[in-house]
N, CA and C of each residue as an Amber inpcrd file, in Angstrom:
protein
   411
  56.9860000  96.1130000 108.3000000  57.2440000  94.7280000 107.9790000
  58.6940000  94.5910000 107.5340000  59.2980000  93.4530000 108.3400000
  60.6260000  93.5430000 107.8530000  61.0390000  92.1180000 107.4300000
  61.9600000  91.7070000 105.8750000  62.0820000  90.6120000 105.2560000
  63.4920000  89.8150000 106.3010000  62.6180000  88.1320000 105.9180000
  62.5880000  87.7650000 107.2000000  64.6840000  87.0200000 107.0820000
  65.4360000  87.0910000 108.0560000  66.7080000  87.3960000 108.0280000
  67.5540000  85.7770000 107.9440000  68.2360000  85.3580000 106.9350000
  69.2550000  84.3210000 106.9330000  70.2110000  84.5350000 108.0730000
  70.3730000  83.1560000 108.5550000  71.5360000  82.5950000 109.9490000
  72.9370000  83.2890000 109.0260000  72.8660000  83.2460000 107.7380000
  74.1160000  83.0680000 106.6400000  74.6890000  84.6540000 106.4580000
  73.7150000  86.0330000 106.6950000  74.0200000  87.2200000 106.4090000
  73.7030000  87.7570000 107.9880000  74.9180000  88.8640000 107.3000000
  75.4800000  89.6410000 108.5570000  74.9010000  91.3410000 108.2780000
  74.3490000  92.1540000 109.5830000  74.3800000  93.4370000 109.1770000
  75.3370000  93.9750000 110.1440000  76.0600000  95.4720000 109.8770000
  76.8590000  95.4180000 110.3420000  76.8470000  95.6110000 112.3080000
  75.6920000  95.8170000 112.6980000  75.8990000  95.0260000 114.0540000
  75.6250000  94.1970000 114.4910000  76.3920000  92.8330000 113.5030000
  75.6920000  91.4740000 114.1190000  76.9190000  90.7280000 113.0990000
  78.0780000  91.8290000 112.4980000  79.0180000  90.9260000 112.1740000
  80.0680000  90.3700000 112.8440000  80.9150000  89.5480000 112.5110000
  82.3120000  89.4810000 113.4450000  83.4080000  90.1780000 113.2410000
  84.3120000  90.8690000 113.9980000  85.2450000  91.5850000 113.8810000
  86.0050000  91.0150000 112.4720000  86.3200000  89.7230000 112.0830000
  86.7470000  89.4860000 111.0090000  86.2590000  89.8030000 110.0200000
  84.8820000  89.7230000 109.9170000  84.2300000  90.4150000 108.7890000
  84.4090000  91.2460000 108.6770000  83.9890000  91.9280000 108.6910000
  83.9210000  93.7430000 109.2910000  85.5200000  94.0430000 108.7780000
  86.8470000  93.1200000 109.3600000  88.0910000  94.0930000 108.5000000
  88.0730000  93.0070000 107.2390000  87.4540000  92.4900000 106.8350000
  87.6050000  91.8340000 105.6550000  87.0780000  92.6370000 104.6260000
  85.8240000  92.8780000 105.4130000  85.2560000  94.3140000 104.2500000
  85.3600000  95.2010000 103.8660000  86.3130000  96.0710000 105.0950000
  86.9400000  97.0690000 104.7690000  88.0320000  96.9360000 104.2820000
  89.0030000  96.2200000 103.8720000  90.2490000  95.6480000 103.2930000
  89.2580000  95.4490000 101.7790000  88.8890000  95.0600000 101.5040000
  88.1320000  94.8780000 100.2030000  87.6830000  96.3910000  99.4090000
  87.1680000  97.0510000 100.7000000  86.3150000  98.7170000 100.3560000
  87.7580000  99.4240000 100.0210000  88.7730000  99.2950000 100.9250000
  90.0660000 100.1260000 100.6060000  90.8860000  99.8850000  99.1810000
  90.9660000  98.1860000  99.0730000  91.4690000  98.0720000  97.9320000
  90.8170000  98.4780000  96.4030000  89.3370000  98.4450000  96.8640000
  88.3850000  99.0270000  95.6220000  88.7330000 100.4320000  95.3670000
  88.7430000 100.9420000  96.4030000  89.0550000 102.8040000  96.2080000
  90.4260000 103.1090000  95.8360000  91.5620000 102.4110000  96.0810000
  92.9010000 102.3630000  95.3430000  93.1730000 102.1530000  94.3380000
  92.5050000 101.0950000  93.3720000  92.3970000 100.6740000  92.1270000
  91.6390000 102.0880000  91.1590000  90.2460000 102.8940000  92.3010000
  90.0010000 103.5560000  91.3560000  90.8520000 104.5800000  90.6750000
  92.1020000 104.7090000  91.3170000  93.4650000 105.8570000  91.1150000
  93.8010000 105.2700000  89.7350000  93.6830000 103.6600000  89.2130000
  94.7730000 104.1880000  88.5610000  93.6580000 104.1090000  86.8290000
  94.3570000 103.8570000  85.9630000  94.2780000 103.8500000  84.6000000
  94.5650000 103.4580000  83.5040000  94.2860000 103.2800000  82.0140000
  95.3190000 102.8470000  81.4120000  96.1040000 103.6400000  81.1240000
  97.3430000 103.0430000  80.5510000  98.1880000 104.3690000  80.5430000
  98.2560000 104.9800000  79.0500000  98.0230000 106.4310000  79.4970000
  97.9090000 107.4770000  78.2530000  98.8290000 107.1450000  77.1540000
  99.3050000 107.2770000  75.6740000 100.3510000 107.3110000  75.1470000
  99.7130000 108.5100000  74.2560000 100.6870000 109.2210000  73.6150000
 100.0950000 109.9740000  72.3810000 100.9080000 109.2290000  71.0040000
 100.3150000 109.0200000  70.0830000 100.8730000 108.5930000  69.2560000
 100.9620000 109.5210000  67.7570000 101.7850000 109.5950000  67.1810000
 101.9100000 110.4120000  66.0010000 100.5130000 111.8710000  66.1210000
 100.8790000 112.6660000  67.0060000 100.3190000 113.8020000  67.2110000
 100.8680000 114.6770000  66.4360000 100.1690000 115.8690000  65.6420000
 100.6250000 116.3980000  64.4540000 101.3150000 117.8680000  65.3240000
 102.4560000 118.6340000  64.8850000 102.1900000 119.8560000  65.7050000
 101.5260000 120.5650000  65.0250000 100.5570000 121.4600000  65.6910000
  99.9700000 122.6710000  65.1150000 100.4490000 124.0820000  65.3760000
 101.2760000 124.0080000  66.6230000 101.7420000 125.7470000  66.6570000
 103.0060000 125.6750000  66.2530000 103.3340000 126.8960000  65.9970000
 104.5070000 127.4340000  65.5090000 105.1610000 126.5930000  64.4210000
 105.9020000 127.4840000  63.4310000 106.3040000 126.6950000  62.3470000
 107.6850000 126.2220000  62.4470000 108.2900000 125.5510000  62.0970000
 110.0670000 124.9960000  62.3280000 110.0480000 124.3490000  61.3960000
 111.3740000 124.8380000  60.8550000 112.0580000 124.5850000  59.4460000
 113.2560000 123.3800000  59.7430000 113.3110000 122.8980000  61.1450000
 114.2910000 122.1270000  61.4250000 113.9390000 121.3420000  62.2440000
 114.4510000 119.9270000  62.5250000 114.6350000 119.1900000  63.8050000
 115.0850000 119.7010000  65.0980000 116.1110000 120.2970000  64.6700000
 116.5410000 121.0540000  66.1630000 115.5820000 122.2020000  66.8820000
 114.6520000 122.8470000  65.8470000 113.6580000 123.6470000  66.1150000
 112.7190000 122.9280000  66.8980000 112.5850000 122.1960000  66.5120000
 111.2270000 121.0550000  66.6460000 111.5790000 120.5070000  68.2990000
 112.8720000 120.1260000  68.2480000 113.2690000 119.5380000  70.1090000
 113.0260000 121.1380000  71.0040000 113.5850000 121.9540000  70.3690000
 113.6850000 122.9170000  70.9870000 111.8560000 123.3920000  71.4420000
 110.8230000 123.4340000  70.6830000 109.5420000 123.4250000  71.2690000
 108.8870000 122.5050000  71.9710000 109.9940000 121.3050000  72.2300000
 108.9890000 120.0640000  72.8070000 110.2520000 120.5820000  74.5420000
 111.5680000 120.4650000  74.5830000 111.9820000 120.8270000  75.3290000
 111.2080000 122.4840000  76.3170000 110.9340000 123.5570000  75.3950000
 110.4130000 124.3690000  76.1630000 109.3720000 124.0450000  77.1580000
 108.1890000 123.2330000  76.1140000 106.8230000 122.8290000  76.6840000
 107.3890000 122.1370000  77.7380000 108.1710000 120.8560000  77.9120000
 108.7210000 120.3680000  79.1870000 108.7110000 120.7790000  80.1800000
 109.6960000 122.2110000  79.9550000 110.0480000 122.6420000  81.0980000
 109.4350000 123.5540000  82.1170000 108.6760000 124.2370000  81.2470000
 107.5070000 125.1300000  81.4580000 106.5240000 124.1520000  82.3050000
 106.4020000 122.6950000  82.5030000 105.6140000 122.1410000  83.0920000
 106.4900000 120.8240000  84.4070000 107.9900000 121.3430000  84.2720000
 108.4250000 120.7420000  85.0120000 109.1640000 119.5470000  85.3590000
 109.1000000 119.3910000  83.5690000 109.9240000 117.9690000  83.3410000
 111.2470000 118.4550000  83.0790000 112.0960000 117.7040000  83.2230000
 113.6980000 117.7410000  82.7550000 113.8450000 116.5050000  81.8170000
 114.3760000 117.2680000  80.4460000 114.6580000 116.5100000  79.2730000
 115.9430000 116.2270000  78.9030000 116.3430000 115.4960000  78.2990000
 117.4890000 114.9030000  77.9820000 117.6110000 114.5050000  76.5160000
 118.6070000 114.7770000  75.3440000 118.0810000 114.1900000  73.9970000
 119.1960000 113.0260000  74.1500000 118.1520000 112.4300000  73.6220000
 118.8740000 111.0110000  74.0030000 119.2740000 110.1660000  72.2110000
 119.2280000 111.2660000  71.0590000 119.6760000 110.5840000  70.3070000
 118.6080000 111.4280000  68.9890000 119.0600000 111.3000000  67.4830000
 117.8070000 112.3220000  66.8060000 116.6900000 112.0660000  66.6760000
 115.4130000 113.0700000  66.7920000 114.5210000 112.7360000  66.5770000
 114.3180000 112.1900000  68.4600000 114.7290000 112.2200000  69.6840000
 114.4820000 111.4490000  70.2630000 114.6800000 112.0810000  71.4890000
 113.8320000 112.3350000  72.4520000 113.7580000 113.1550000  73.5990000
 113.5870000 112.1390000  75.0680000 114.1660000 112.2670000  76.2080000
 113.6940000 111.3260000  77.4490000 113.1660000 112.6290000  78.5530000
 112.1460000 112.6740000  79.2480000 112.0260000 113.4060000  79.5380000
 110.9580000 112.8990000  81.1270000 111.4460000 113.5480000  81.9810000
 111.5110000 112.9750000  83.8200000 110.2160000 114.4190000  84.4510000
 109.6620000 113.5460000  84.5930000 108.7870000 114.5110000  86.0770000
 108.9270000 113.8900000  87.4300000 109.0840000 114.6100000  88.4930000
 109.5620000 113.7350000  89.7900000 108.5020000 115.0180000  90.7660000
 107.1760000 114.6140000  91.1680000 106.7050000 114.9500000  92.0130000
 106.8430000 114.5970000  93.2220000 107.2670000 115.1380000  94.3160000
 107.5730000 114.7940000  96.0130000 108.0910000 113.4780000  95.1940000
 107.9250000 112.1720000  96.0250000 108.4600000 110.8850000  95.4980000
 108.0620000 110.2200000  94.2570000 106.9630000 110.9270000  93.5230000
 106.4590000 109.7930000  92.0540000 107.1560000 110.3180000  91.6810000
 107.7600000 109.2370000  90.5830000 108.8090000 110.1830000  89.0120000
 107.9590000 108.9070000  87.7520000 107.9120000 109.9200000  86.7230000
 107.4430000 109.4600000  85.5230000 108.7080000 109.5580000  84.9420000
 108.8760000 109.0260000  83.7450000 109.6880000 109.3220000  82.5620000
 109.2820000 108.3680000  81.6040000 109.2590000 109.0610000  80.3600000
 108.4940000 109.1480000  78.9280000 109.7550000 108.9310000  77.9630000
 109.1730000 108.8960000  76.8580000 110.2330000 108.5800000  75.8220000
 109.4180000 109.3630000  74.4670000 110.2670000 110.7250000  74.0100000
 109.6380000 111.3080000  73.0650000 110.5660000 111.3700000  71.6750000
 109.5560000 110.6520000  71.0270000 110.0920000 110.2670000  69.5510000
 109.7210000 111.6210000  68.2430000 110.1220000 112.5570000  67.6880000
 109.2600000 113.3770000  66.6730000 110.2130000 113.8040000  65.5270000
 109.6310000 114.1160000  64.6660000 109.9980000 114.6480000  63.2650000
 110.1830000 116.1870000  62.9720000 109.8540000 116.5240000  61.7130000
 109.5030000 117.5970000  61.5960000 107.7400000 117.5760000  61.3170000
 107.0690000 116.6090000  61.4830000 105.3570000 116.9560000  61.3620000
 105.0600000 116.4100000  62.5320000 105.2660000 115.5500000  63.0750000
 104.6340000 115.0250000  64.2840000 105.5880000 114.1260000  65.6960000
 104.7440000 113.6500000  66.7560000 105.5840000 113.3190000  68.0400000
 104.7480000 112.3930000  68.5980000 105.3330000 111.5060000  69.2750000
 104.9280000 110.6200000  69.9840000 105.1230000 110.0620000  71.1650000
 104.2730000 110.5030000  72.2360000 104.7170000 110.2610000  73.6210000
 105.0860000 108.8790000  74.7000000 105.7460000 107.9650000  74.6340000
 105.6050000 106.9050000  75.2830000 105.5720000 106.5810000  76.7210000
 105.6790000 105.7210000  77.6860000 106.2790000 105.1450000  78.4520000
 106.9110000 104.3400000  78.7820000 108.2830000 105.5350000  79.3350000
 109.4640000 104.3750000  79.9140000 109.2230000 103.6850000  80.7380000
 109.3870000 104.6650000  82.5270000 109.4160000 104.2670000  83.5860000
 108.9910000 104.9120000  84.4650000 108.6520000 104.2420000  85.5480000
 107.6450000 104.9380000  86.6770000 108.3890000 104.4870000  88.0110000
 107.8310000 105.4670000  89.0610000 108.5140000 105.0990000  90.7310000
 107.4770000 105.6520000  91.0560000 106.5770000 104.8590000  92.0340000
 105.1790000 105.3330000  93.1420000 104.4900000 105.5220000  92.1130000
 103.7980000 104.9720000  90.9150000 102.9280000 105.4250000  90.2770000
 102.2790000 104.4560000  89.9220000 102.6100000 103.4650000  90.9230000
 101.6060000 102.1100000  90.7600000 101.1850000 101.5330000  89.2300000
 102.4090000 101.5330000  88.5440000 102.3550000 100.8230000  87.2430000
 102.5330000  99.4290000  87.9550000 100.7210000  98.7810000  86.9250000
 101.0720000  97.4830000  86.7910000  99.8560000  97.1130000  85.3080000
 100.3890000  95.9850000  84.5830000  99.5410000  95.5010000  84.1200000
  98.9860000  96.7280000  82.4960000 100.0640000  97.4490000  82.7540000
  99.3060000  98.7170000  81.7450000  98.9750000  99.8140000  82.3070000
  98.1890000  99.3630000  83.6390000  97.6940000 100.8350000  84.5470000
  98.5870000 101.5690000  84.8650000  98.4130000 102.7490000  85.4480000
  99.1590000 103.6430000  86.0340000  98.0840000 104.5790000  86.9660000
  98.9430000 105.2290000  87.6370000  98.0240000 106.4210000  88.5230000
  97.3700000 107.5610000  87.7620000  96.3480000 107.9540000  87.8830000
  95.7970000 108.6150000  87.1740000  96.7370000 110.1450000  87.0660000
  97.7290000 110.1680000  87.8030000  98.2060000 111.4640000  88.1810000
  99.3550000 111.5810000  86.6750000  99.6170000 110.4360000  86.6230000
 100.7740000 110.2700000  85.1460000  99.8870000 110.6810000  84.2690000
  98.9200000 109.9520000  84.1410000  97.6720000 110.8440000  82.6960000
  97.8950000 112.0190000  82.3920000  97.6610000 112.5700000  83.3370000
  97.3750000 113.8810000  83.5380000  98.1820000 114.7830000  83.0130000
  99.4580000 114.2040000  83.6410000 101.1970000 115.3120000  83.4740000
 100.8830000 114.7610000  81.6920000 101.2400000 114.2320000  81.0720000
 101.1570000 113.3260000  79.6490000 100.2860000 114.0260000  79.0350000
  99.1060000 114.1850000  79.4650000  98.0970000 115.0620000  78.4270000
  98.4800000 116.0930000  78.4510000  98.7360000 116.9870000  79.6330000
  99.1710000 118.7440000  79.2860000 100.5710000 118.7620000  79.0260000
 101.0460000 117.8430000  78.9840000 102.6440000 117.8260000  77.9460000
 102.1220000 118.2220000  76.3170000 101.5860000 117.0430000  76.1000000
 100.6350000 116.7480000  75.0500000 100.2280000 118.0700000  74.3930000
  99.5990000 118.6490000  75.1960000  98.5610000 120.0680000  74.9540000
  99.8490000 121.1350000  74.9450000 100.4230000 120.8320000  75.3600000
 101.6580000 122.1770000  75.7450000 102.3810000 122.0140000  74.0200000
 102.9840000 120.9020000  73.8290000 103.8060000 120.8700000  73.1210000
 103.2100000 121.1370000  71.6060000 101.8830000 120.9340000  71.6510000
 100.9410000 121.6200000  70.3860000 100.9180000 122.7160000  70.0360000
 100.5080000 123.7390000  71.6770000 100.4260000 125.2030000  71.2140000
 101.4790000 126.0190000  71.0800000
């Protein structure tokens, strides 16, 4: 027994070619959106490894963790780190603020990383958290 069918709905061999790319234009844009995210920040993260008796100590472990993961840093002033990841064509860059107890990761600017609205690509998360995690241990 089969429920009995509206003039008004379409299955898909009985739609019109317009339909049909209307839907898939809809299905594509749904699966693109699922990329992205809000965007990560870390805010006043405490360090826990290693001890430093100085500020300059302190850039100097957030610079290592960087680089070790591929970013290129820049001090852009005290207390104040800019720091660039450029995969094939995405580039992130962050803005790292810290003390001698803690750091805080922001966002500057993005290229191909489909910032809008707050979101970002899930792929920026990602680099941001194991910065994050790096610059702890």
């Amino acid at each position: 027994m089969s429920l009995p069918r509206l003039d008004s709905e379409c299955s898909p061999m009985h739609c019109s070619p317009t339909s049909r790319f209307a839907a898939a234009i809809l299905i594509a844009v749904s699966l693109a959106a699922c990329r992205t995210a809000p965007i990560y920040e870390v805010t006043e993260a405490v360090f826990v490894g290693g001890r430093a008796t100085s500020l300059e100590q302190r850039a100097v472990i957030i610079e290592r963790a960087a680089d070790e993961l591929g970013w290129i840093t820049l001090r852009t002033g005290p207390g104040e780190i800019t720091a660039e990841k450029t995969v094939r064509r995405h580039v992130a860059i962050v803005s790292i603020h810290y003390d001698m107890d803690q750091f805080s990761i922001r966002y500057k600017h993005s290229n191909k990383l489909r910032y809008k609205d707050g979101k970002i690509h899930r792929a920026y998360n990602t680099w941001v958290e194991k910065l994050n995690s790096d610059i702890q241990d």
